[in-house]
Amino acid sequence: MTRANNLEIDTGSGLMLVHEWGDPNSATPGILLLQEIFGVSPYIEQRAAELSALGYYVIAPEIYWRLDDVDLSDEDAPDLLERAVGTMQRLDWDQAVVDSVAALEYLRGRDRRTGIVGFCFGGGLAFNVAAVSSPDALVSYYGSALPNLLHLAPDVTAPSLHHFGDADDYIPVDVVVPALVGAEVHRYPKAGHAFDNPMPAFHDTDASALAWERTVEFLSRTLQGAS
């Protein structure tokens, strides 16, 4: 897997640690990759490396950078999910949006097309960022905050792709989907929440593969101009 470089982005109120894949000075399209509640985990790093290999300059900010005592590094810890949820609940959502917009503006600073890809917590955050700072494309995987963000749907004008598992216990999919007017939405009948995450408790092999295939095609079409 291609290893990331680290840089810091000025958010206006501090320097945020960001991981990058690819050449920042290239003309390739940029992707802002927004983490799950587990942070910029090896899974998120893997997806970033895969996107970079497809010809994108990818950055993944440490959204928890303002919080103290964040330790989510042990993926085998029995209380990992509990600690991740607790960490996310301490986060200032509005500040996380501001920080993410700063990362998106960094991508735009080199006059490139820009997209946002977010998973779970990051899927909702990506939706909010797209509403206040229009990217060229949005991909949201089962955005966990979407039920509370549907009032922003009219403000999300970028071409958008959403993935949901019909067996998701955290998102009322039948309520959320009708509000995403104009978006491309795919539902996976047997998949639960976080089905793309490779952890055995979440992963659905078939849904993950199909959703990623659709994501790659959508990004190619919207950011690289492929038909």
PDB file of C-alpha atoms in Angstrom, residues 10-128:
ATOM      1  CA  ASP A  10      -4.236  26.188   8.459  1.00  0.00           C
ATOM      2  CA  THR A  11      -7.878  26.090   9.571  1.00  0.00           C
ATOM      3  CA  GLY A  12      -7.871  29.708  10.703  1.00  0.00           C
ATOM      4  CA  SER A  13      -7.706  28.647  14.346  1.00  0.00           C
ATOM      5  CA  GLY A  14      -4.851  26.160  14.334  1.00  0.00           C
ATOM      6  CA  LEU A  15      -2.927  23.706  12.201  1.00  0.00           C
ATOM      7  CA  MET A  16      -4.729  20.443  11.396  1.00  0.00           C
ATOM      8  CA  LEU A  17      -2.763  17.281  10.668  1.00  0.00           C
ATOM      9  CA  VAL A  18      -3.612  15.878   7.251  1.00  0.00           C
ATOM     10  CA  HIS A  19      -2.379  12.730   5.496  1.00  0.00           C
ATOM     11  CA  GLU A  20      -1.825  12.945   1.748  1.00  0.00           C
ATOM     12  CA  TRP A  21      -1.411  10.464  -1.078  1.00  0.00           C
ATOM     13  CA  GLY A  22      -0.055  11.624  -4.438  1.00  0.00           C
ATOM     14  CA  ASP A  23       1.618  14.745  -5.761  1.00  0.00           C
ATOM     15  CA  PRO A  24       0.098  17.976  -4.395  1.00  0.00           C
ATOM     16  CA  ASN A  25       1.495  19.919  -7.340  1.00  0.00           C
ATOM     17  CA  SER A  26      -0.041  17.740 -10.018  1.00  0.00           C
ATOM     18  CA  ALA A  27      -3.132  18.673 -12.002  1.00  0.00           C
ATOM     19  CA  THR A  28      -4.953  15.486 -11.034  1.00  0.00           C
ATOM     20  CA  PRO A  29      -8.391  15.819  -9.405  1.00  0.00           C
ATOM     21  CA  GLY A  30      -8.383  16.045  -5.631  1.00  0.00           C
ATOM     22  CA  ILE A  31     -10.403  14.013  -3.153  1.00  0.00           C
ATOM     23  CA  LEU A  32     -11.124  14.942   0.448  1.00  0.00           C
ATOM     24  CA  LEU A  33     -11.534  11.616   2.272  1.00  0.00           C
ATOM     25  CA  LEU A  34     -13.441  11.858   5.545  1.00  0.00           C
ATOM     26  CA  GLN A  35     -12.993   9.216   8.212  1.00  0.00           C
ATOM     27  CA  GLU A  36     -15.333   6.959  10.138  1.00  0.00           C
ATOM     28  CA  ILE A  37     -15.644   7.321  13.916  1.00  0.00           C
ATOM     29  CA  PHE A  38     -12.489   5.199  14.204  1.00  0.00           C
ATOM     30  CA  GLY A  39     -10.322   7.985  12.785  1.00  0.00           C
ATOM     31  CA  VAL A  40      -7.872   7.734   9.918  1.00  0.00           C
ATOM     32  CA  SER A  41      -7.589   3.984  10.398  1.00  0.00           C
ATOM     33  CA  PRO A  42      -5.699   1.463   8.247  1.00  0.00           C
ATOM     34  CA  TYR A  43      -8.997   0.883   6.413  1.00  0.00           C
ATOM     35  CA  ILE A  44      -9.313   4.577   5.521  1.00  0.00           C
ATOM     36  CA  GLU A  45      -5.649   4.636   4.548  1.00  0.00           C
ATOM     37  CA  GLN A  46      -6.238   1.662   2.254  1.00  0.00           C
ATOM     38  CA  ARG A  47      -9.129   3.360   0.505  1.00  0.00           C
ATOM     39  CA  ALA A  48      -7.034   6.521   0.143  1.00  0.00           C
ATOM     40  CA  ALA A  49      -4.174   4.568  -1.414  1.00  0.00           C
ATOM     41  CA  GLU A  50      -6.584   2.890  -3.832  1.00  0.00           C
ATOM     42  CA  LEU A  51      -8.013   6.236  -4.894  1.00  0.00           C
ATOM     43  CA  SER A  52      -4.517   7.618  -5.352  1.00  0.00           C
ATOM     44  CA  ALA A  53      -3.644   4.657  -7.570  1.00  0.00           C
ATOM     45  CA  LEU A  54      -6.643   5.576  -9.737  1.00  0.00           C
ATOM     46  CA  GLY A  55      -5.177   9.008 -10.424  1.00  0.00           C
ATOM     47  CA  TYR A  56      -6.401  11.255  -7.609  1.00  0.00           C
ATOM     48  CA  TYR A  57      -4.555  13.441  -5.127  1.00  0.00           C
ATOM     49  CA  VAL A  58      -6.102  12.378  -1.815  1.00  0.00           C
ATOM     50  CA  ILE A  59      -6.049  14.003   1.604  1.00  0.00           C
ATOM     51  CA  ALA A  60      -7.508  12.600   4.826  1.00  0.00           C
ATOM     52  CA  PRO A  61      -7.584  15.074   7.724  1.00  0.00           C
ATOM     53  CA  GLU A  62      -7.445  14.022  11.360  1.00  0.00           C
ATOM     54  CA  ILE A  63     -10.880  15.329  12.273  1.00  0.00           C
ATOM     55  CA  TYR A  64     -10.289  14.537  15.966  1.00  0.00           C
ATOM     56  CA  TRP A  65      -7.192  16.752  16.105  1.00  0.00           C
ATOM     57  CA  ARG A  66      -8.733  19.230  18.549  1.00  0.00           C
ATOM     58  CA  LEU A  67      -9.566  16.521  21.110  1.00  0.00           C
ATOM     59  CA  ASP A  68      -7.272  15.281  23.871  1.00  0.00           C
ATOM     60  CA  ASP A  69      -6.749  11.653  24.873  1.00  0.00           C
ATOM     61  CA  VAL A  70      -7.848  10.055  21.606  1.00  0.00           C
ATOM     62  CA  ASP A  71      -6.556   6.485  21.391  1.00  0.00           C
ATOM     63  CA  LEU A  72      -8.218   4.350  18.736  1.00  0.00           C
ATOM     64  CA  SER A  73      -5.064   2.679  17.459  1.00  0.00           C
ATOM     65  CA  ASP A  74      -5.777  -0.844  18.776  1.00  0.00           C
ATOM     66  CA  GLU A  75      -8.301  -2.284  16.338  1.00  0.00           C
ATOM     67  CA  ASP A  76      -8.523  -5.480  18.404  1.00  0.00           C
ATOM     68  CA  ALA A  77      -9.518  -3.721  21.622  1.00  0.00           C
ATOM     69  CA  PRO A  78     -12.857  -5.136  22.858  1.00  0.00           C
ATOM     70  CA  ASP A  79     -14.093  -1.656  23.734  1.00  0.00           C
ATOM     71  CA  LEU A  80     -12.969   0.010  20.484  1.00  0.00           C
ATOM     72  CA  LEU A  81     -16.484   0.801  19.274  1.00  0.00           C
ATOM     73  CA  GLU A  82     -17.484   2.191  22.660  1.00  0.00           C
ATOM     74  CA  ARG A  83     -14.407   4.419  22.796  1.00  0.00           C
ATOM     75  CA  ALA A  84     -14.878   5.561  19.191  1.00  0.00           C
ATOM     76  CA  VAL A  85     -18.490   6.540  19.846  1.00  0.00           C
ATOM     77  CA  GLY A  86     -17.422   8.398  22.979  1.00  0.00           C
ATOM     78  CA  THR A  87     -14.743  10.255  21.033  1.00  0.00           C
ATOM     79  CA  MET A  88     -17.167  11.238  18.292  1.00  0.00           C
ATOM     80  CA  GLN A  89     -19.678  12.499  20.854  1.00  0.00           C
ATOM     81  CA  ARG A  90     -17.048  14.885  22.266  1.00  0.00           C
ATOM     82  CA  LEU A  91     -16.514  16.421  18.850  1.00  0.00           C
ATOM     83  CA  ASP A  92     -17.811  19.890  18.020  1.00  0.00           C
ATOM     84  CA  TRP A  93     -19.735  19.139  14.804  1.00  0.00           C
ATOM     85  CA  ASP A  94     -19.822  22.706  13.530  1.00  0.00           C
ATOM     86  CA  GLN A  95     -16.074  23.046  14.059  1.00  0.00           C
ATOM     87  CA  ALA A  96     -15.507  19.751  12.248  1.00  0.00           C
ATOM     88  CA  VAL A  97     -17.418  21.178   9.274  1.00  0.00           C
ATOM     89  CA  VAL A  98     -15.254  24.315   9.322  1.00  0.00           C
ATOM     90  CA  ASP A  99     -12.080  22.222   9.501  1.00  0.00           C
ATOM     91  CA  SER A 100     -13.228  20.011   6.631  1.00  0.00           C
ATOM     92  CA  VAL A 101     -14.075  23.045   4.495  1.00  0.00           C
ATOM     93  CA  ALA A 102     -10.534  24.316   5.117  1.00  0.00           C
ATOM     94  CA  ALA A 103      -9.192  20.995   3.818  1.00  0.00           C
ATOM     95  CA  LEU A 104     -11.428  21.237   0.761  1.00  0.00           C
ATOM     96  CA  GLU A 105     -10.210  24.770   0.094  1.00  0.00           C
ATOM     97  CA  TYR A 106      -6.630  23.512   0.290  1.00  0.00           C
ATOM     98  CA  LEU A 107      -7.465  21.083  -2.511  1.00  0.00           C
ATOM     99  CA  ARG A 108      -9.094  23.824  -4.559  1.00  0.00           C
ATOM    100  CA  GLY A 109      -6.083  26.071  -4.115  1.00  0.00           C
ATOM    101  CA  ARG A 110      -4.333  24.400  -7.024  1.00  0.00           C
ATOM    102  CA  ASP A 111      -7.219  24.896  -9.447  1.00  0.00           C
ATOM    103  CA  ARG A 112      -8.207  21.223  -9.648  1.00  0.00           C
ATOM    104  CA  ARG A 113     -11.573  19.502  -9.668  1.00  0.00           C
ATOM    105  CA  THR A 114     -12.415  18.321  -6.174  1.00  0.00           C
ATOM    106  CA  GLY A 115     -14.612  15.619  -4.697  1.00  0.00           C
ATOM    107  CA  ILE A 116     -15.496  14.462  -1.198  1.00  0.00           C
ATOM    108  CA  VAL A 117     -15.760  10.819  -0.143  1.00  0.00           C
ATOM    109  CA  GLY A 118     -16.949  10.026   3.370  1.00  0.00           C
ATOM    110  CA  PHE A 119     -17.717   6.863   5.307  1.00  0.00           C
ATOM    111  CA  CYS A 120     -20.274   6.581   8.144  1.00  0.00           C
ATOM    112  CA  PHE A 121     -19.533   9.594  10.406  1.00  0.00           C
ATOM    113  CA  GLY A 122     -17.536  10.985   7.502  1.00  0.00           C
ATOM    114  CA  GLY A 123     -20.431  10.339   5.125  1.00  0.00           C
ATOM    115  CA  GLY A 124     -22.643  12.708   7.080  1.00  0.00           C
ATOM    116  CA  LEU A 125     -19.840  15.208   7.500  1.00  0.00           C
ATOM    117  CA  ALA A 126     -19.177  15.097   3.754  1.00  0.00           C
ATOM    118  CA  PHE A 127     -22.853  15.839   3.083  1.00  0.00           C
ATOM    119  CA  ASN A 128     -22.753  18.858   5.397  1.00  0.00           C
TER     120      ASN A 128
END
